[in-house]
PDB file of C-alpha atoms in Angstrom:
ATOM      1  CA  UNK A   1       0.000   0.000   0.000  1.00  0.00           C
ATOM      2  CA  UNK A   2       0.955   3.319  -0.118  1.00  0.00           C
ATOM      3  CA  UNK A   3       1.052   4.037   3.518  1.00  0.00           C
ATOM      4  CA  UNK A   4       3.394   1.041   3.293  1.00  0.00           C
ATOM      5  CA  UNK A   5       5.626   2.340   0.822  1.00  0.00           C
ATOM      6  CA  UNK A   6       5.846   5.681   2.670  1.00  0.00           C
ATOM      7  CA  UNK A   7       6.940   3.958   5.914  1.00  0.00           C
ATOM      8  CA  UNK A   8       9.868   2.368   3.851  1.00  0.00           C
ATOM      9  CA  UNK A   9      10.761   5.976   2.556  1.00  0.00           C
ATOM     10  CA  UNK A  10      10.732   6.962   6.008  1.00  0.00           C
ATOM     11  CA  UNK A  11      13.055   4.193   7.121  1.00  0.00           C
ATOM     12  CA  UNK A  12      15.691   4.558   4.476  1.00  0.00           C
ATOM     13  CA  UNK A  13      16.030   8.587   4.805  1.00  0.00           C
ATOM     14  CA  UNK A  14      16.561   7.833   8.455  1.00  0.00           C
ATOM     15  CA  UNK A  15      19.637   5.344   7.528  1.00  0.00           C
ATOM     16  CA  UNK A  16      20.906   7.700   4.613  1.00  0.00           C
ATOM     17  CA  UNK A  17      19.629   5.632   1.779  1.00  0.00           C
ATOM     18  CA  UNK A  18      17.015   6.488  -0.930  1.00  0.00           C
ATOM     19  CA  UNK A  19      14.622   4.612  -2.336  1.00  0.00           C
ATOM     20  CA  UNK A  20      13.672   4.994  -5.512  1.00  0.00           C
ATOM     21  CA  UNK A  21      10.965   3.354  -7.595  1.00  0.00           C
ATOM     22  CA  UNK A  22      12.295   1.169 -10.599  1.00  0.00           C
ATOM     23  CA  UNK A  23       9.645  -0.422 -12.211  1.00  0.00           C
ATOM     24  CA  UNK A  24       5.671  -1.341 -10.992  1.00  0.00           C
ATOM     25  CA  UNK A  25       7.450  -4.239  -8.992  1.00  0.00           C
ATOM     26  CA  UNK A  26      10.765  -2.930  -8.701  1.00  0.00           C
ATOM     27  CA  UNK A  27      13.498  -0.150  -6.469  1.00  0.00           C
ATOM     28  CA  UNK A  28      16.505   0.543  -6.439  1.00  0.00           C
ATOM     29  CA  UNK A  29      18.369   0.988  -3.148  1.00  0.00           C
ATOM     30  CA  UNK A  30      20.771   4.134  -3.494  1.00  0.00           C
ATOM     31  CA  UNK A  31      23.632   5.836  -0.793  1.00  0.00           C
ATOM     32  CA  UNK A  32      25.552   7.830  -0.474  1.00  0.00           C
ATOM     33  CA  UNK A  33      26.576  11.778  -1.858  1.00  0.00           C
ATOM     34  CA  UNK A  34      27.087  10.538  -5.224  1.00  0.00           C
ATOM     35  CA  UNK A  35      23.607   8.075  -4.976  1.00  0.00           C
ATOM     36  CA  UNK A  36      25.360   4.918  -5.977  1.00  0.00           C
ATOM     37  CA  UNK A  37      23.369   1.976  -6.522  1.00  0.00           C
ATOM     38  CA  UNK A  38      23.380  -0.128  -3.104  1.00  0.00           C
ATOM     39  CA  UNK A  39      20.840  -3.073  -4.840  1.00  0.00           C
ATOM     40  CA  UNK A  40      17.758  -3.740  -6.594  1.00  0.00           C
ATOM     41  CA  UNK A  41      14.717  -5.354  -5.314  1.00  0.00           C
ATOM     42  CA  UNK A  42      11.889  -6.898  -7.064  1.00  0.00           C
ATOM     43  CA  UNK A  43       8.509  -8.218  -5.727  1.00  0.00           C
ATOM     44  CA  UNK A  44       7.378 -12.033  -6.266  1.00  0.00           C
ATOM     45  CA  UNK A  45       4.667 -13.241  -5.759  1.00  0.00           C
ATOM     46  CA  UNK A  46       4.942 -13.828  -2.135  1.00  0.00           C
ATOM     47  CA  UNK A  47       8.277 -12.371  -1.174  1.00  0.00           C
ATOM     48  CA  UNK A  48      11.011 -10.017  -2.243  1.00  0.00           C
ATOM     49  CA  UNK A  49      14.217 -10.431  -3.949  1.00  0.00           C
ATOM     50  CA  UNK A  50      17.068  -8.465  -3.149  1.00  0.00           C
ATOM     51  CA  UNK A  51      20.118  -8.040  -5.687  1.00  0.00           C
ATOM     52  CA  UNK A  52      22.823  -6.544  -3.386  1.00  0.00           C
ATOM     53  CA  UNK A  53      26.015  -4.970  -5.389  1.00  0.00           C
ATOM     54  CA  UNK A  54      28.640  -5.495  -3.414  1.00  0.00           C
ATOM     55  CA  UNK A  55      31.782  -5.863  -6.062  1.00  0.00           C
ATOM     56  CA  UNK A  56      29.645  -8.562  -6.780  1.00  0.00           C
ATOM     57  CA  UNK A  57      26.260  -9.771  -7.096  1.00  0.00           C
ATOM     58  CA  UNK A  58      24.536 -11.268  -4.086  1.00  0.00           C
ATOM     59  CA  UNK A  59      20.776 -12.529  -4.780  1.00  0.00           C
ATOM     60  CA  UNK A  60      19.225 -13.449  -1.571  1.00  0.00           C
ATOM     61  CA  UNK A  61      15.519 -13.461  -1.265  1.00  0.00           C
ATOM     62  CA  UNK A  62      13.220 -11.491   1.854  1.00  0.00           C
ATOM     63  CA  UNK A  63       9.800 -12.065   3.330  1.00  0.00           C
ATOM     64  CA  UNK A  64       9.408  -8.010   2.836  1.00  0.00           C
ATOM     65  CA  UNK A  65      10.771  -5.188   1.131  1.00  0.00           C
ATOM     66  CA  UNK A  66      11.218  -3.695   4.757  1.00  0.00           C
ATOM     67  CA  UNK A  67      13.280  -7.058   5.715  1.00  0.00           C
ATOM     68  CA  UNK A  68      15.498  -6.548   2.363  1.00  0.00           C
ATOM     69  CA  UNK A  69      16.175  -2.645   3.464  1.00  0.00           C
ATOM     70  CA  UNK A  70      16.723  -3.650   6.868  1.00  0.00           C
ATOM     71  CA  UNK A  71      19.197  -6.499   5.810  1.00  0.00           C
ATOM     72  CA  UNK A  72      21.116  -3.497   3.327  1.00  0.00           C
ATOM     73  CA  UNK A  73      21.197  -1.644   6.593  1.00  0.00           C
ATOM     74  CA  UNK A  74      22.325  -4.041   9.097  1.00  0.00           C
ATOM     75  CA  UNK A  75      25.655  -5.029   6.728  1.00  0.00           C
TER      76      UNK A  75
END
């Protein structure tokens, strides 16, 4: 929901990250004074999969988008 979606706003301004809308089921997770790219995450059907770029690419999937964000920032 929105309300939802506003809350995770919310929660990444609060830990310097942005949150930006990618697609109808997609974000992209941004830091930073430059805005890099942090991840992606897409919906599924029943969870959320989070594409972290780390030098790398990490695919590891969530039961929420708030559980991806709060997995990007907890590491």
């Amino acid at each position: 929901t929105f309300q939802q979606f506003d809350a995770e706003i919310r929660f990444c301004a609060d830990h310097g990250l942005q949150l930006e809308r990618a697609s109808d089921y997609g974000w992209l997770v941004r830091a930073g004074a430059d805005a890099h790219v942090l991840g992606c995450i897409d919906q599924l059907d029943d969870a959320v999969e989070l594409m972290r770029l780390d030098g790398g690419f990490t695919w590891t999937t969530f039961a929420s988008l708030h559980d991806a964000l709060k997995n990007l920032v907890d590491s």
